[in-house]
Coordinates of C-alpha atoms in Angstrom, one line a residue:
M1 CA 111.9 114.5 105.3
N2 CA 112.6 111.0 104.2
I3 CA 115.4 109.4 106.4
L4 CA 117.3 108.3 103.3
K5 CA 117.4 111.8 102.0
I6 CA 118.7 113.0 105.4
L7 CA 121.4 110.4 105.4
N8 CA 122.4 111.5 101.8
K9 CA 122.6 115.1 102.9
I10 CA 124.7 114.3 105.9
A11 CA 127.0 112.1 103.9
L12 CA 127.4 114.9 101.3
T13 CA 128.2 117.4 104.1
A14 CA 130.7 115.0 105.6
H15 CA 132.4 114.6 102.2
M16 CA 132.6 118.4 101.7
L17 CA 134.1 118.9 105.2
D18 CA 136.6 116.2 104.6
T19 CA 137.7 117.9 101.4
H20 CA 137.9 121.2 103.2
H21 CA 140.0 119.6 105.9
T22 CA 142.5 118.4 103.4
S23 CA 143.0 121.9 101.9
Y24 CA 143.6 123.7 105.2
S25 CA 144.9 121.2 107.8
R26 CA 148.5 122.1 107.3
A27 CA 147.8 125.9 107.7
D28 CA 145.5 126.0 110.6
T29 CA 145.7 123.3 113.3
T30 CA 142.9 125.0 115.3
Y31 CA 140.5 124.8 112.4
M32 CA 141.5 121.1 112.0
R33 CA 140.6 120.4 115.6
N34 CA 137.2 122.0 115.1
D35 CA 136.8 120.2 111.8
K36 CA 137.5 116.8 113.5
K37 CA 134.9 117.7 116.2
M38 CA 132.3 118.4 113.5
N39 CA 133.1 115.1 111.8
G40 CA 132.6 113.4 115.1
I41 CA 129.2 115.0 115.6
I42 CA 128.2 114.0 112.1
S43 CA 129.3 110.4 112.8
L44 CA 127.2 110.3 115.9
V45 CA 124.2 111.6 114.1
L46 CA 124.7 108.9 111.3
I47 CA 125.0 106.2 113.9
N48 CA 121.8 107.3 115.7
L49 CA 119.9 107.5 112.5
L50 CA 121.0 104.0 111.5
L51 CA 120.0 102.8 115.0
I52 CA 116.5 104.4 114.4
I53 CA 116.2 102.7 111.1
S54 CA 117.3 99.3 112.4
C55 CA 114.8 99.6 115.3
Q56 CA 111.8 100.2 113.0
K57 CA 109.6 97.2 112.6
P58 CA 109.4 95.8 109.0
D59 CA 106.0 96.5 107.4
K60 CA 104.9 92.9 107.2
E61 CA 105.8 92.3 110.8
I62 CA 103.5 95.2 111.8
L63 CA 100.7 93.8 109.7
N64 CA 101.2 90.3 111.0
E65 CA 101.0 91.6 114.5
T66 CA 97.8 93.3 113.6
I67 CA 96.4 90.0 112.3
S68 CA 97.5 88.3 115.5
A69 CA 95.8 91.1 117.6
I70 CA 92.5 90.6 115.8
E71 CA 92.7 86.8 116.0
N72 CA 93.3 87.0 119.7
I73 CA 90.0 88.8 120.3
K74 CA 87.4 86.6 121.9
T75 CA 84.6 89.3 122.2
V76 CA 84.6 92.9 121.2
R77 CA 82.1 95.7 121.1
Y78 CA 82.7 99.0 119.3
N79 CA 81.1 101.9 117.4
S80 CA 81.8 102.3 113.7
K81 CA 81.4 105.7 112.1
S82 CA 81.0 105.3 108.3
E83 CA 81.5 108.1 105.8
V84 CA 80.9 107.9 102.1
R85 CA 82.7 110.5 100.0
V86 CA 83.0 111.2 96.3
K87 CA 85.9 113.5 95.2
G88 CA 86.4 114.3 98.8
K89 CA 82.8 115.6 99.3
L90 CA 80.9 113.9 102.1
L91 CA 77.7 112.3 100.8
F92 CA 76.5 110.2 103.6
S93 CA 77.5 109.3 107.2
S94 CA 76.1 106.8 109.7
T95 CA 77.0 105.2 113.0
E96 CA 76.5 101.5 114.0
N97 CA 77.1 99.6 117.2
L98 CA 78.8 96.2 116.6
F99 CA 79.4 93.3 118.9
F100 CA 81.4 90.2 117.8
D101 CA 81.7 86.9 119.7
F102 CA 84.4 84.7 118.2
T103 CA 84.1 81.9 120.7
N104 CA 81.1 80.2 119.0
N105 CA 81.9 76.5 118.3
D106 CA 78.6 75.9 116.5
N107 CA 79.8 76.9 113.0
T108 CA 83.0 76.9 111.0
N109 CA 83.4 80.7 111.3
G110 CA 83.3 80.6 115.1
L111 CA 81.2 83.7 114.8
K112 CA 78.2 85.4 116.3
Y113 CA 77.5 89.1 115.8
H114 CA 75.0 91.9 116.6
I115 CA 74.9 95.0 114.5
Q116 CA 72.6 97.9 115.5
N117 CA 71.7 101.2 113.9
K118 CA 68.7 103.5 114.0
H119 CA 67.0 101.6 111.1
F120 CA 67.5 97.9 112.1
D121 CA 69.2 95.3 114.3
V122 CA 70.9 92.3 112.7
I123 CA 71.8 89.3 114.9
F124 CA 73.7 86.3 113.6
N125 CA 73.8 83.5 116.1
G126 CA 75.8 81.0 114.1
N127 CA 72.8 79.3 112.5
E128 CA 70.4 82.0 111.4
T129 CA 70.1 85.7 111.0
I130 CA 67.4 87.7 112.9
K131 CA 66.8 91.1 111.5
S132 CA 64.4 93.8 112.7
D133 CA 63.0 96.5 110.6
N134 CA 62.1 99.6 112.7
E135 CA 60.1 101.2 109.9
K136 CA 57.8 98.2 109.2
K137 CA 58.0 96.9 112.8
I138 CA 58.7 93.4 111.8
I139 CA 61.4 90.8 112.6
L140 CA 62.6 88.5 109.8
I141 CA 64.4 85.2 110.5
D142 CA 66.6 83.9 107.7
K143 CA 67.9 80.3 108.1
N144 CA 69.9 80.4 104.9
T145 CA 71.9 83.6 105.3
N146 CA 75.2 84.8 103.8
V147 CA 77.2 85.5 107.0
H148 CA 79.2 88.3 105.2
N149 CA 76.1 90.3 104.1
H150 CA 76.5 93.0 106.8
L151 CA 80.2 92.8 107.5
T152 CA 82.0 95.1 105.1
A153 CA 85.1 96.6 106.6
T154 CA 84.6 95.2 110.1
L155 CA 87.2 93.5 112.4
Y156 CA 85.8 90.1 111.3
S157 CA 86.2 90.8 107.6
L158 CA 89.6 92.4 108.1
K159 CA 90.8 89.3 109.9
E160 CA 89.8 87.3 106.8
I161 CA 91.1 89.6 104.1
L162 CA 94.3 91.1 105.6
P163 CA 96.4 87.9 105.3
K164 CA 95.4 87.6 101.6
L165 CA 96.5 91.2 101.0
I166 CA 99.9 90.9 102.6
N167 CA 100.7 87.6 101.1
D168 CA 99.9 88.6 97.6
D169 CA 103.1 89.7 95.8
D170 CA 101.1 91.6 93.2
I171 CA 99.7 94.0 95.8
L172 CA 101.9 97.0 96.5
I173 CA 102.1 97.9 100.2
I174 CA 103.1 101.5 101.1
R175 CA 103.8 102.6 104.6
N176 CA 103.1 106.3 105.1
P177 CA 104.4 108.5 108.0
D178 CA 102.8 107.8 111.4
S179 CA 99.6 109.7 112.2
L180 CA 98.7 111.2 115.5
I181 CA 95.0 110.6 116.5
L182 CA 93.8 111.8 119.9
N183 CA 97.4 112.0 121.1
Q184 CA 98.0 108.4 120.1
K185 CA 100.4 107.4 117.4
H186 CA 99.1 105.2 114.6
Y187 CA 100.7 103.3 111.7
V188 CA 99.4 104.2 108.3
F189 CA 99.4 101.7 105.3
N190 CA 98.1 101.9 101.8
F191 CA 97.5 98.8 99.6
I192 CA 97.5 99.3 95.8
I193 CA 95.6 96.5 94.1
K194 CA 96.6 96.5 90.4
K195 CA 93.5 96.1 88.2
G196 CA 91.6 94.5 91.0
Y197 CA 89.5 95.1 94.1
I198 CA 88.4 93.6 97.4
D199 CA 85.1 91.6 97.2
W200 CA 83.6 92.0 100.6
M201 CA 80.8 89.6 99.9
D202 CA 83.1 86.6 99.7
L203 CA 86.2 88.2 101.3
S204 CA 88.5 87.7 98.4
V205 CA 90.7 89.8 96.1
K206 CA 89.3 89.9 92.6
K207 CA 91.8 90.7 89.7
Q208 CA 91.7 91.1 86.0
I209 CA 92.2 87.3 85.5
D210 CA 89.0 86.7 87.4
V211 CA 86.8 88.6 84.9
D212 CA 86.2 88.5 81.2
E213 CA 89.3 89.9 79.3
K214 CA 87.2 92.3 77.4
F215 CA 86.3 94.2 80.6
S216 CA 89.1 96.2 82.2
L217 CA 89.4 96.7 85.9
Y218 CA 91.1 99.8 87.3
D219 CA 93.6 100.0 90.2
T220 CA 92.0 100.4 93.6
Q221 CA 93.3 101.4 97.0
F222 CA 92.7 100.2 100.5
S223 CA 94.1 102.0 103.5
L224 CA 94.5 100.9 107.1
I225 CA 95.3 103.1 110.1
I226 CA 96.5 101.0 113.1
D227 CA 96.9 101.9 116.8
K228 CA 100.6 101.5 117.6
S229 CA 99.8 100.7 121.2
N230 CA 97.8 97.5 120.6
F231 CA 97.8 96.9 116.8
I232 CA 94.0 97.2 116.6
P233 CA 92.8 99.0 113.4
K234 CA 91.4 102.5 113.9
I235 CA 90.3 103.5 110.4
I236 CA 89.5 101.3 107.5
T237 CA 89.1 103.0 104.1
T238 CA 88.0 101.3 100.9
Q239 CA 87.8 102.7 97.4
N240 CA 84.2 103.0 96.1
Q241 CA 84.3 103.5 92.3
P242 CA 87.2 105.4 90.8
D243 CA 86.7 108.7 92.7
G244 CA 84.9 107.6 95.9
T245 CA 85.8 106.2 99.3
V246 CA 84.0 104.6 102.2
S247 CA 85.8 105.0 105.6
N248 CA 84.9 103.3 108.8
T249 CA 86.3 104.7 112.1
L250 CA 86.3 102.3 115.1
E251 CA 85.6 104.0 118.4
N252 CA 84.9 103.1 122.0
I253 CA 86.4 99.6 121.6
D254 CA 85.5 97.3 124.6
F255 CA 86.9 93.8 124.9
E256 CA 85.1 93.2 128.2
Y257 CA 81.5 93.9 127.0
K258 CA 78.9 91.3 128.1
P259 CA 75.8 91.1 125.9
E260 CA 72.3 91.0 127.2
K261 CA 70.8 87.6 128.0
G262 CA 68.7 86.2 125.2
I263 CA 70.4 88.3 122.5
W264 CA 71.1 85.4 120.2
K265 CA 67.4 84.5 120.1
G266 CA 66.5 88.1 119.4
L267 CA 64.7 88.4 122.7
N268 CA 66.0 91.9 123.2
L269 CA 64.1 93.1 120.1
P270 CA 60.8 94.9 120.5
L271 CA 58.1 92.5 121.6
D272 CA 55.4 94.2 119.5
Y273 CA 57.2 93.5 116.2
A274 CA 55.6 90.6 114.3
R275 CA 58.1 87.7 113.6
H276 CA 58.2 86.0 110.2
D277 CA 60.3 83.5 108.3
K278 CA 62.1 85.7 105.7
V279 CA 61.4 83.5 102.7
E280 CA 57.8 82.9 103.6
Y281 CA 57.2 86.6 104.4
Y282 CA 58.4 87.8 101.0
D283 CA 56.7 84.9 99.2
S284 CA 53.4 85.9 100.8
L285 CA 53.9 89.6 99.8
M286 CA 54.8 88.8 96.3
S287 CA 52.4 85.9 95.6
N288 CA 49.4 88.0 96.4
K289 CA 50.1 90.0 93.3
L290 CA 52.6 88.0 91.3
I291 CA 50.4 84.8 91.2
T292 CA 47.6 86.9 89.6
F293 CA 49.6 87.2 86.4
V294 CA 49.7 83.4 85.8
G295 CA 47.4 82.7 82.8
K296 CA 47.7 86.2 81.4
K297 CA 49.6 87.4 78.3
I298 CA 52.9 89.0 79.0
D299 CA 52.6 92.8 78.7
D300 CA 54.2 94.8 75.9
W301 CA 57.3 96.3 77.5
E302 CA 61.0 96.4 76.5
L303 CA 64.3 96.8 78.3
P304 CA 67.9 97.3 77.1
N305 CA 70.3 94.4 76.9
L306 CA 73.5 94.9 79.0
K307 CA 75.7 93.5 76.2
D308 CA 74.7 95.8 73.4
T309 CA 71.9 98.1 74.7
N310 CA 69.5 96.5 72.0
L311 CA 65.9 96.6 73.3
I312 CA 64.3 93.2 74.2
N313 CA 60.5 92.8 74.2
P314 CA 59.4 89.4 75.6
S315 CA 56.0 89.9 74.0
K316 CA 57.6 89.9 70.6
L317 CA 59.4 86.6 71.1
K318 CA 56.4 84.3 70.6
G319 CA 57.4 80.8 69.4
N320 CA 59.9 80.5 72.3
V321 CA 59.6 79.4 75.9
I322 CA 61.0 82.4 77.9
L323 CA 62.6 82.4 81.4
L324 CA 62.9 85.7 83.1
E325 CA 65.0 86.0 86.3
F326 CA 64.6 89.2 88.4
W327 CA 67.8 90.0 90.4
F328 CA 69.8 92.7 92.0
E329 CA 73.5 93.3 92.8
N330 CA 74.9 91.4 95.8
C331 CA 71.6 89.6 96.4
G332 CA 72.9 86.5 98.2
W333 CA 70.2 84.1 96.9
C334 CA 70.6 85.5 93.4
V335 CA 74.3 84.8 93.4
R336 CA 73.8 81.3 94.8
A337 CA 71.4 80.5 91.9
I338 CA 73.8 81.6 89.1
P339 CA 75.5 78.2 88.5
D340 CA 72.2 76.4 88.3
L341 CA 70.8 79.1 86.0
N342 CA 73.8 78.8 83.8
D343 CA 73.1 75.1 83.6
I344 CA 69.5 75.8 82.5
Y345 CA 70.7 78.3 79.9
S346 CA 73.1 75.8 78.5
K347 CA 70.6 72.9 78.6
F348 CA 68.1 74.6 76.4
S349 CA 70.2 77.0 74.3
D350 CA 69.9 75.0 71.1
K351 CA 66.1 74.8 71.4
S352 CA 63.2 77.3 71.1
F353 CA 64.2 79.0 74.3
K354 CA 65.1 82.5 75.5
M355 CA 66.4 83.4 78.9
Y356 CA 67.1 86.8 80.4
G357 CA 68.1 88.2 83.8
I358 CA 66.5 91.5 84.7
E359 CA 68.3 93.8 87.2
I360 CA 65.6 95.6 89.3
I361 CA 67.4 98.2 91.5
K362 CA 69.9 100.3 89.6
E363 CA 69.1 102.8 86.9
N364 CA 71.4 103.7 83.9
D365 CA 74.4 102.0 85.6
R366 CA 75.4 99.8 82.6
E367 CA 79.2 99.8 83.0
N368 CA 79.2 98.8 86.6
L369 CA 76.5 96.1 86.0
I370 CA 78.6 94.7 83.1
N371 CA 81.5 94.3 85.5
Y372 CA 79.3 92.7 88.1
V373 CA 77.7 90.1 85.8
T374 CA 81.2 89.3 84.4
E375 CA 82.7 88.9 87.9
K376 CA 79.8 86.6 88.9
K377 CA 80.2 84.6 85.7
M378 CA 76.6 84.9 84.5
K379 CA 76.5 83.2 81.1
Y380 CA 72.9 84.2 80.2
P381 CA 72.1 87.7 78.9
S382 CA 70.8 90.3 81.3
L383 CA 68.6 93.4 80.9
Y384 CA 68.8 96.5 83.0
N385 CA 66.6 99.5 84.1
G386 CA 64.0 96.9 85.2
K387 CA 62.8 98.6 88.4
S388 CA 59.5 99.7 87.0
I389 CA 58.8 96.3 85.5
A390 CA 59.5 94.6 88.8
T391 CA 57.1 97.1 90.5
E392 CA 54.5 96.3 87.9
Y393 CA 54.6 92.6 88.9
G394 CA 54.9 93.2 92.6
I395 CA 58.5 92.0 92.8
N396 CA 60.4 93.4 95.8
Y397 CA 62.4 90.3 96.7
A398 CA 64.9 88.4 94.6
P399 CA 65.4 86.1 92.8
A400 CA 61.9 86.0 91.2
F401 CA 61.0 84.1 88.1
L402 CA 58.5 84.2 85.2
I403 CA 58.1 81.5 82.6
I404 CA 56.2 82.4 79.4
D405 CA 55.1 79.8 77.0
K406 CA 55.3 79.9 73.2
S407 CA 52.0 81.7 72.9
G408 CA 53.1 84.6 75.2
T409 CA 51.2 83.4 78.2
I410 CA 52.7 83.5 81.7
I411 CA 52.6 79.9 83.1
Y412 CA 54.9 80.3 86.1
A413 CA 55.4 83.2 88.6
K414 CA 57.4 82.6 91.8
S415 CA 59.7 84.5 94.1
S416 CA 62.0 81.6 95.1
F417 CA 64.2 79.4 93.0
N418 CA 63.4 75.7 92.4
K419 CA 65.7 74.4 89.6
D420 CA 63.8 71.1 89.1
D421 CA 60.4 72.8 88.9
I422 CA 61.7 75.3 86.3
I423 CA 63.4 72.6 84.2
N424 CA 60.3 70.4 84.2
L425 CA 58.0 73.2 83.2
I426 CA 60.3 74.3 80.3
E427 CA 60.6 70.7 79.1
E428 CA 56.8 70.3 79.1
N429 CA 56.3 73.5 77.0
I430 CA 59.3 73.7 74.7

């Protein structure tokens, strides 16, 4: 029962007893002595309850101590058990081993990490990401990585996002009753983000003001269960769409773990895996097929426009130079290219020029994709359900680009973004 309700009940009982005492004290001195004894007991209970309340830590003090506890970590290794649920039903679960080193002085994040599961290893050494693929038996080295790509709901991302949550007056923080996990008491907090959500890619809180006003965001929840003994988070739960959740449970936390020698160069990865530069690897995969389309007429295909579902067929747009950008959600290089692509769209918008993005992963997910392109401020129109078209052109890495001249002939096909090359070719053919 809520402590305030208990106090109200006790206060009401004390008032009733006081009234009862007034009615009978003259007639029965024995009852009056018992009544005074009862009032004394009630007073002691009230004092003890008030002492309990006064000794409770304020919510923000607990959360600030949690931030301090995470910030004081130099190195940590732990297992993270992830569970994806929709309407309470478990759809997927996995376990990863994570190691963080926050003592790196080589970059502004002061961060190195190693994430391992049965499918891959990801190593970020402060300058580049080294990722193994156990199915393809390859190792890809990315020198232009987004450091947050693999860090959703980890101790690192929590260190960055928690101060923003507790210092935002628009976010409702609710403290729930303590939870007992493995005989250890834990604090439980819920955060209600009104018409907004946590963007784990750039570790920020996105709100309605950040997206186009014609698209409505819904309220989302984020919950945190914190070990009372050391203020280290135990369970991190994020909302995934209106009726889904993703929870991450931290287990076997080790602050003394020492990594293997050579880990930051990927020397612990299988020696029989072929090593490639990531960009060069995907360029070579795509160019073998993609480059063969240069000089050919664009095929007769059509895809729906995200804005109004009208079907767009590039082969029917002759008389225009057409730029097609193939992208997918949360593709780091795709997101980085958006401002420059917006510039290209604006530069040629009053000429014989058409430009479309084409999302190549999701199928029939229009509403979520509309919210995404709005959030990322993509000014040019995008088509969706483009997976089969990307497969036809051998595109499995993004962003990728096709330029089609006014006669409907493909004059440019490339899997990486070069703004100057694209602008020059459009100007030559417009």
